[in-house]
């Protein structure tokens, strides 16, 4: 008797777990003013996000051509549909561990007037909507380039980057002179 | 008579035979004389006969010449007449010579000679010359008449002489017969006398002495030997016999002393050549030494007999102990025999077991061969499995590539969805529906990505499993190979085991046979022990008898000692 009841209970629990797993929460219709549409991507173990308004496209990293005598964050150039895109590695700025470049990397191409800048992304998670109030300002203790690029951070520890600032960063303007 | 008796035997023989010989000599001489006389008379008679024949021939010749007138015959007859005349003279002379000592015959011869002289003269002077002149009638007249008378007278005289000689010979023969008879009788009497005397004086005493010698020869020494007082050889022989009997009696007495145990005396030596005396001397000497040594030996024998008595007592005790030990041994042998029977049964059962084990090992060997064949089949199947695994591995690799391609497609789809979302965001209000589509596409891409991930995971597991299976089949193949080798080795081992078991079986059979023989041998030993037991009992009995015998020997030794003490050395 006990076994049959326990078996029945077990079956019920299993079925409930499966139902919970398969259940999709009904998403409320997003409000444009309240929501921020971002492209979420990963660098190392951390998650970062960029506003889709500033993102031109996402492409897999193919045929990266390294350029000599450039700063280390500039990993090289990529040819995308007739355009040259400079690939910037943000991990150099955020002091994140380096794992090398593979075909699995993606390039997030940002819109800029003079030239396109591609941010190297380890993983692309997709586009999602973030409530604006969910994005909290960064901690005041942060300084340096992190403070400059950060727009906010969510409770889910997704770092929302400020794309215009990154694009405006003069450091990305490569001097023609060769640094010693 | 006594003097004759005392004469030597040769003298006696000479006297006796000499007398007889003398008589024989006389007889011989007489015979010679008689024969001579008779022969002389016979010769005279023969001569007279020859003279008569001569005369007759002479007369016949004359008459023949008168009758026959043949000149040749006449001459031959004349020659014959002359030779007849010569022969007649010679016969006359011979006759005179023979009858020289016989006067009667001589006178007859003279009477004959006178007419013959006239006859011969007339014949030669008248008759023969007349015949030669051929005057036969005159010759015949001269021849006949006077001449014929003369012839007849002459013939008568010669016949008278012949008859006288024969008569004298007969006379002489008669005298000789008488004389021979007398002398022969005397000789015979003398010979008989001699034989009687010699028998009386020699043969009879010799016979009595021979009887005495025969008695001595059978060991009888006569006491009453008469010694005859005679000086001849027979008397000396009798005296020598008496002395011999005396010395033999002395020796017999001495031997009786020795027989009585007195060894202290010495025999008297009768001469330097007394063999018997010397032998008795040597005998007493040797007997003295022998008796001394015998006494010593008897002492030793007595002591030894005592020791033997003691030893036989011990021997009897030992024989008793031996008998006891033999009884125990017999019991032990019986136990050994039972043990041998048990071991014999065991050996038989071991032999049967070894036989069964040999059959089992043979079956095991066949099973091992089957196992080896099965191993080979397993090997082949393992190879087939390995091939299948390799193909599975390759195919799973291909599936992996396909999955990778699908994953890549999913990634690209996701990127497309992202870019579509971005483009939709750029489109603003118009792109919202598109954004939803893009979101759905992205969701699909994620799902397909997850599916590929799951597939990849499964595939990896499959690959791991196949790798492990390949490895396992590899190891299995090796294991099967090793197993095959081991099975072969096992087969060889079982073969060796089977051989060993066969050997063991043979050995067990031999052991069984040996134990059978052992059983038989133990049975024989048991019977032998039984015999030994009987023998031991007999031994014990014999030892007891020996003990008694030794005691008897001991007593005998003491008795011998007493006997030896009787001898005076």
PDB file of N, CA and C in Angstrom, chain A residues 1-37:
ATOM      1  N   UNK A   1       0.830  -1.202   0.000  1.00  0.00           N
ATOM      2  CA  UNK A   1       0.000   0.000   0.000  1.00  0.00           C
ATOM      3  C   UNK A   1       0.857   1.241   0.000  1.00  0.00           C
ATOM      4  N   UNK A   2       1.859   1.205   0.863  1.00  0.00           N
ATOM      5  CA  UNK A   2       2.705   2.385   0.952  1.00  0.00           C
ATOM      6  C   UNK A   2       3.387   2.665  -0.360  1.00  0.00           C
ATOM      7  N   UNK A   3       3.868   1.559  -0.970  1.00  0.00           N
ATOM      8  CA  UNK A   3       4.601   1.756  -2.229  1.00  0.00           C
ATOM      9  C   UNK A   3       3.692   2.357  -3.284  1.00  0.00           C
ATOM     10  N   UNK A   4       2.485   1.809  -3.398  1.00  0.00           N
ATOM     11  CA  UNK A   4       1.588   2.343  -4.425  1.00  0.00           C
ATOM     12  C   UNK A   4       1.295   3.810  -4.188  1.00  0.00           C
ATOM     13  N   UNK A   5       1.057   4.164  -2.916  1.00  0.00           N
ATOM     14  CA  UNK A   5       0.789   5.589  -2.641  1.00  0.00           C
ATOM     15  C   UNK A   5       1.991   6.424  -2.925  1.00  0.00           C
ATOM     16  N   UNK A   6       3.181   5.904  -2.483  1.00  0.00           N
ATOM     17  CA  UNK A   6       4.409   6.683  -2.746  1.00  0.00           C
ATOM     18  C   UNK A   6       4.638   6.790  -4.239  1.00  0.00           C
ATOM     19  N   UNK A   7       4.372   5.657  -4.979  1.00  0.00           N
ATOM     20  CA  UNK A   7       4.546   5.731  -6.436  1.00  0.00           C
ATOM     21  C   UNK A   7       3.592   6.761  -7.044  1.00  0.00           C
ATOM     22  N   UNK A   8       2.402   6.705  -6.606  1.00  0.00           N
ATOM     23  CA  UNK A   8       1.429   7.683  -7.145  1.00  0.00           C
ATOM     24  C   UNK A   8       1.865   9.097  -6.834  1.00  0.00           C
ATOM     25  N   UNK A   9       2.333   9.313  -5.635  1.00  0.00           N
ATOM     26  CA  UNK A   9       2.798  10.656  -5.240  1.00  0.00           C
ATOM     27  C   UNK A   9       3.975  11.087  -6.068  1.00  0.00           C
ATOM     28  N   UNK A  10       4.886  10.110  -6.257  1.00  0.00           N
ATOM     29  CA  UNK A  10       6.074  10.402  -7.063  1.00  0.00           C
ATOM     30  C   UNK A  10       5.680  10.778  -8.482  1.00  0.00           C
ATOM     31  N   UNK A  11       4.779  10.026  -9.021  1.00  0.00           N
ATOM     32  CA  UNK A  11       4.337  10.331 -10.390  1.00  0.00           C
ATOM     33  C   UNK A  11       3.723  11.714 -10.452  1.00  0.00           C
ATOM     34  N   UNK A  12       2.941  12.029  -9.479  1.00  0.00           N
ATOM     35  CA  UNK A  12       2.295  13.355  -9.473  1.00  0.00           C
ATOM     36  C   UNK A  12       3.314  14.470  -9.372  1.00  0.00           C
ATOM     37  N   UNK A  13       4.272  14.265  -8.492  1.00  0.00           N
ATOM     38  CA  UNK A  13       5.309  15.300  -8.335  1.00  0.00           C
ATOM     39  C   UNK A  13       6.071  15.482  -9.633  1.00  0.00           C
ATOM     40  N   UNK A  14       6.419  14.372 -10.242  1.00  0.00           N
ATOM     41  CA  UNK A  14       7.163  14.449 -11.503  1.00  0.00           C
ATOM     42  C   UNK A  14       6.356  15.193 -12.549  1.00  0.00           C
ATOM     43  N   UNK A  15       5.115  14.845 -12.621  1.00  0.00           N
ATOM     44  CA  UNK A  15       4.258  15.531 -13.612  1.00  0.00           C
ATOM     45  C   UNK A  15       4.167  17.023 -13.330  1.00  0.00           C
ATOM     46  N   UNK A  16       4.076  17.401 -12.063  1.00  0.00           N
ATOM     47  CA  UNK A  16       4.011  18.834 -11.729  1.00  0.00           C
ATOM     48  C   UNK A  16       5.276  19.549 -12.100  1.00  0.00           C
ATOM     49  N   UNK A  17       6.395  18.884 -11.826  1.00  0.00           N
ATOM     50  CA  UNK A  17       7.683  19.503 -12.181  1.00  0.00           C
ATOM     51  C   UNK A  17       7.768  19.717 -13.677  1.00  0.00           C
ATOM     52  N   UNK A  18       7.361  18.719 -14.417  1.00  0.00           N
ATOM     53  CA  UNK A  18       7.413  18.875 -15.863  1.00  0.00           C
ATOM     54  C   UNK A  18       6.504  20.003 -16.313  1.00  0.00           C
ATOM     55  N   UNK A  19       5.320  20.097 -15.697  1.00  0.00           N
ATOM     56  CA  UNK A  19       4.382  21.169 -16.078  1.00  0.00           C
ATOM     57  C   UNK A  19       4.978  22.514 -15.787  1.00  0.00           C
ATOM     58  N   UNK A  20       5.611  22.639 -14.605  1.00  0.00           N
ATOM     59  CA  UNK A  20       6.239  23.915 -14.267  1.00  0.00           C
ATOM     60  C   UNK A  20       7.344  24.244 -15.231  1.00  0.00           C
ATOM     61  N   UNK A  21       8.065  23.227 -15.583  1.00  0.00           N
ATOM     62  CA  UNK A  21       9.174  23.479 -16.498  1.00  0.00           C
ATOM     63  C   UNK A  21       8.668  23.916 -17.861  1.00  0.00           C
ATOM     64  N   UNK A  22       7.598  23.302 -18.290  1.00  0.00           N
ATOM     65  CA  UNK A  22       7.106  23.612 -19.620  1.00  0.00           C
ATOM     66  C   UNK A  22       6.240  24.870 -19.630  1.00  0.00           C
ATOM     67  N   UNK A  23       5.803  25.281 -18.494  1.00  0.00           N
ATOM     68  CA  UNK A  23       4.908  26.462 -18.468  1.00  0.00           C
ATOM     69  C   UNK A  23       5.654  27.718 -18.898  1.00  0.00           C
ATOM     70  N   UNK A  24       5.066  28.543 -19.819  1.00  0.00           N
ATOM     71  CA  UNK A  24       5.705  29.795 -20.280  1.00  0.00           C
ATOM     72  C   UNK A  24       4.924  30.959 -19.654  1.00  0.00           C
ATOM     73  N   UNK A  25       5.642  31.787 -18.966  1.00  0.00           N
ATOM     74  CA  UNK A  25       4.917  32.920 -18.337  1.00  0.00           C
ATOM     75  C   UNK A  25       4.386  33.884 -19.398  1.00  0.00           C
ATOM     76  N   UNK A  26       3.226  34.294 -19.180  1.00  0.00           N
ATOM     77  CA  UNK A  26       2.607  35.227 -20.137  1.00  0.00           C
ATOM     78  C   UNK A  26       3.255  36.593 -19.970  1.00  0.00           C
ATOM     79  N   UNK A  27       3.947  37.016 -21.049  1.00  0.00           N
ATOM     80  CA  UNK A  27       4.666  38.289 -20.960  1.00  0.00           C
ATOM     81  C   UNK A  27       3.667  39.452 -21.145  1.00  0.00           C
ATOM     82  N   UNK A  28       3.811  40.373 -20.243  1.00  0.00           N
ATOM     83  CA  UNK A  28       2.952  41.550 -20.387  1.00  0.00           C
ATOM     84  C   UNK A  28       3.419  42.376 -21.576  1.00  0.00           C
ATOM     85  N   UNK A  29       2.534  42.973 -22.240  1.00  0.00           N
ATOM     86  CA  UNK A  29       2.951  43.818 -23.399  1.00  0.00           C
ATOM     87  C   UNK A  29       3.892  44.917 -22.957  1.00  0.00           C
ATOM     88  N   UNK A  30       5.040  44.926 -23.528  1.00  0.00           N
ATOM     89  CA  UNK A  30       6.036  45.916 -23.077  1.00  0.00           C
ATOM     90  C   UNK A  30       5.648  47.338 -23.439  1.00  0.00           C
ATOM     91  N   UNK A  31       5.940  48.192 -22.539  1.00  0.00           N
ATOM     92  CA  UNK A  31       5.699  49.618 -22.753  1.00  0.00           C
ATOM     93  C   UNK A  31       6.976  50.268 -23.167  1.00  0.00           C
ATOM     94  N   UNK A  32       6.924  51.052 -24.230  1.00  0.00           N
ATOM     95  CA  UNK A  32       8.146  51.616 -24.797  1.00  0.00           C
ATOM     96  C   UNK A  32       8.827  52.580 -23.867  1.00  0.00           C
ATOM     97  N   UNK A  33       8.086  53.272 -23.195  1.00  0.00           N
ATOM     98  CA  UNK A  33       8.700  54.252 -22.303  1.00  0.00           C
ATOM     99  C   UNK A  33       9.310  53.611 -21.095  1.00  0.00           C
ATOM    100  N   UNK A  34       8.680  52.559 -20.697  1.00  0.00           N
ATOM    101  CA  UNK A  34       9.175  51.942 -19.457  1.00  0.00           C
ATOM    102  C   UNK A  34      10.228  50.871 -19.699  1.00  0.00           C
ATOM    103  N   UNK A  35      10.246  50.395 -20.901  1.00  0.00           N
ATOM    104  CA  UNK A  35      11.163  49.293 -21.178  1.00  0.00           C
ATOM    105  C   UNK A  35      12.318  49.736 -22.026  1.00  0.00           C
ATOM    106  N   UNK A  36      13.376  49.090 -21.816  1.00  0.00           N
ATOM    107  CA  UNK A  36      14.619  49.365 -22.577  1.00  0.00           C
ATOM    108  C   UNK A  36      14.977  48.074 -23.318  1.00  0.00           C
ATOM    109  N   UNK A  37      14.993  48.182 -24.676  1.00  0.00           N
ATOM    110  CA  UNK A  37      15.309  46.989 -25.461  1.00  0.00           C
ATOM    111  C   UNK A  37      16.811  46.868 -25.608  1.00  0.00           C
TER     112      UNK A  37
END
